[in-house]
Tab-separated table of C-alpha atoms in Angstrom:
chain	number	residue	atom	x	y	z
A	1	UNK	CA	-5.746	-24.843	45.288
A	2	UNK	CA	-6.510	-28.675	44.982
A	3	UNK	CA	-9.835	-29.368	44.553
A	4	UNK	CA	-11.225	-33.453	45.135
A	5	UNK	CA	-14.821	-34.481	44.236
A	6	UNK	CA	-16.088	-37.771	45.455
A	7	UNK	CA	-18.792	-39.456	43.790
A	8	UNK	CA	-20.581	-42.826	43.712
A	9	UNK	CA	-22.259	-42.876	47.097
A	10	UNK	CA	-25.813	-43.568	47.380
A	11	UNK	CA	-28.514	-45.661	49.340
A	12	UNK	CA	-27.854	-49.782	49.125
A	13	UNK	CA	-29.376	-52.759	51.296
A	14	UNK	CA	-27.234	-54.470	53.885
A	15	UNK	CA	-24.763	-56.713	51.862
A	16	UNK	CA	-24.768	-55.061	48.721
A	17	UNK	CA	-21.391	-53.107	47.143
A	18	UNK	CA	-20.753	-49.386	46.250
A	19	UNK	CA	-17.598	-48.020	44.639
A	20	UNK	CA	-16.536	-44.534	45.471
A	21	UNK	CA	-14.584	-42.579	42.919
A	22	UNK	CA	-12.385	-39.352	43.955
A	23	UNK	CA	-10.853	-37.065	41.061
A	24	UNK	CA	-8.783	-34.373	41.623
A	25	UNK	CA	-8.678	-30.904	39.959
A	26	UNK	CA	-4.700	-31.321	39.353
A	27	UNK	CA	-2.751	-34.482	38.022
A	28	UNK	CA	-1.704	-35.355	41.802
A	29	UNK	CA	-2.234	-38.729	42.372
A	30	UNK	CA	0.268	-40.462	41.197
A	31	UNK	CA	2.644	-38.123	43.228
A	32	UNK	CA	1.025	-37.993	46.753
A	33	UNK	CA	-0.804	-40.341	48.877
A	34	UNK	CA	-4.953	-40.477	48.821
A	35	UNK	CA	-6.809	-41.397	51.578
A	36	UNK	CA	-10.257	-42.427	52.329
A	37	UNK	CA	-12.294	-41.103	55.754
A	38	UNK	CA	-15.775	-40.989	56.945
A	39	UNK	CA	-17.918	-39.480	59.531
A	40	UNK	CA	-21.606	-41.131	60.706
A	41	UNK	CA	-23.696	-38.634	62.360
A	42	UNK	CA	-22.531	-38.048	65.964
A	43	UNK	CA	-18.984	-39.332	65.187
A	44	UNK	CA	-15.648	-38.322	64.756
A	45	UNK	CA	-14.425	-38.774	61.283
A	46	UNK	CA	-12.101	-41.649	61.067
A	47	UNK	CA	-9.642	-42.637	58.754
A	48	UNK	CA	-10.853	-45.761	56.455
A	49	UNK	CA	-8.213	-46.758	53.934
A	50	UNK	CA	-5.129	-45.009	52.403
A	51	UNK	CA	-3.357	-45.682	49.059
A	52	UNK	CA	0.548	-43.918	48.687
A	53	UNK	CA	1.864	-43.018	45.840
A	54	UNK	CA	3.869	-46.176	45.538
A	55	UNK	CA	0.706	-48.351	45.778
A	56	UNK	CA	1.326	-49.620	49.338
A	57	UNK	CA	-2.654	-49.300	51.247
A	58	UNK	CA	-3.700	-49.442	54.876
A	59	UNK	CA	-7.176	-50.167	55.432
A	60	UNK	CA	-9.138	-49.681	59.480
A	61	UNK	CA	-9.720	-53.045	60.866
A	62	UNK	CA	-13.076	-52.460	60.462
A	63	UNK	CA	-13.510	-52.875	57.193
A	64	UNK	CA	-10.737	-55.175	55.874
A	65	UNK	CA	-11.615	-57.861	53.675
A	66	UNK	CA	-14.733	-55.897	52.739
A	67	UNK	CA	-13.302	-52.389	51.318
A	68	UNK	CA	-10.619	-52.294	48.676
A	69	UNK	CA	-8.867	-48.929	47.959
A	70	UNK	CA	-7.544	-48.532	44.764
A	71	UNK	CA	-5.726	-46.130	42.153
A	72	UNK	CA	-5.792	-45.553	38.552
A	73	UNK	CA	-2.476	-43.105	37.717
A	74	UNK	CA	-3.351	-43.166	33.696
A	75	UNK	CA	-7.122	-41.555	34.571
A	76	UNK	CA	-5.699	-39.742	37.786
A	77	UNK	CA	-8.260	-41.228	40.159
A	78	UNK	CA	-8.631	-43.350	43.026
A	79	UNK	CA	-11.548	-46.006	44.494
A	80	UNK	CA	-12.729	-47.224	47.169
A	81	UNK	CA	-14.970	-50.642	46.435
A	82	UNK	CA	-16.865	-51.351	49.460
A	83	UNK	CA	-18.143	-54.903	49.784
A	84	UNK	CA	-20.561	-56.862	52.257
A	85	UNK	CA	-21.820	-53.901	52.849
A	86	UNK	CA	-23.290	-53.010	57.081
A	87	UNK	CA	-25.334	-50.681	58.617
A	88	UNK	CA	-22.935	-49.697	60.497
A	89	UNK	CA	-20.677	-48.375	57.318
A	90	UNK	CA	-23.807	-45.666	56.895
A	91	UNK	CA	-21.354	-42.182	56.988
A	92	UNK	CA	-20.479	-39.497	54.757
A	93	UNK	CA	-17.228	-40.765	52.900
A	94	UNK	CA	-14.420	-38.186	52.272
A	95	UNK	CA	-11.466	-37.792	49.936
A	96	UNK	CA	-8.226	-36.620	51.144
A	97	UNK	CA	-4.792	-35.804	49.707
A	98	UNK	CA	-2.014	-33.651	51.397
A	99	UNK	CA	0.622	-31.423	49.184
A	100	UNK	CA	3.117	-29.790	51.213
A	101	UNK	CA	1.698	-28.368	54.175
A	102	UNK	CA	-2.217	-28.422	53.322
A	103	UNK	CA	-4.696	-30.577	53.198
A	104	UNK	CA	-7.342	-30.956	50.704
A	105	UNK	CA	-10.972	-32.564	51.408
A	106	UNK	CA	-13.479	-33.269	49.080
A	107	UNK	CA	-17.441	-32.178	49.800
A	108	UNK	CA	-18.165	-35.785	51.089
A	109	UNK	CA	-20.326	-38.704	49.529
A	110	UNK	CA	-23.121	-39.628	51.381
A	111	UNK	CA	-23.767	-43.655	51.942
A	112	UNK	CA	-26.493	-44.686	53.396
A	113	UNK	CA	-26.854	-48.799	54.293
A	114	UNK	CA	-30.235	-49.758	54.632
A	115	UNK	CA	-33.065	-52.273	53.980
């Protein structure tokens, strides 16, 4: 059983930067492909930004140029910088990483954009 834990959320004004972190219980990441989702209240979770194992990343057209997602194979973990920051980014920010047949979800970050 995979286990992810998110971290680095947190409350920041309109325009300002966060960078989520997401670890995983096993040495995984440099095997299988991470992605990045979140979910504002009221909304379906969408997908943000996805990193493969090769390095090759997708990000929603939402929040190119503004969100890079990133990996770091030697310390097993993977970012997500979020830059130029909106309201309108306010969600609950997951980690998630598929092995075989399951998927695996962290507990969420919350961040919260707001003056």
């Amino acid at each position: 059983q995979v286990q992810l834990v998110e971290s680095g959320g947190g409350l920041v004004q309109p325009g300002g930067s966060l960078r989520l972190s997401c670890s995983p219980s096993e040495n995984i990441f440099r095997i299988y492909a991470v992605a990045w989702y979140r979910q504002a209240p009221g909304k379906q979770r969408e997908l943000v930004a996805t990193i493969t194992a090769g390095g090759t990343v997708t990000c929603a057209d939402s929040v190119k140029g503004r969100f890079t997602i990133s990996r770091d194979n030697v310390k097993n973990m993977v970012y997500l910088q979020m830059n130029s920051l909106k309201s309108e980014d306010t969600a609950v920010y997951y980690c998630q990483t598929r092995v075989g047949k399951e998927n695996y979800w962290g507990q969420g970050t919350q961040v919260t954009v707001s003056s």
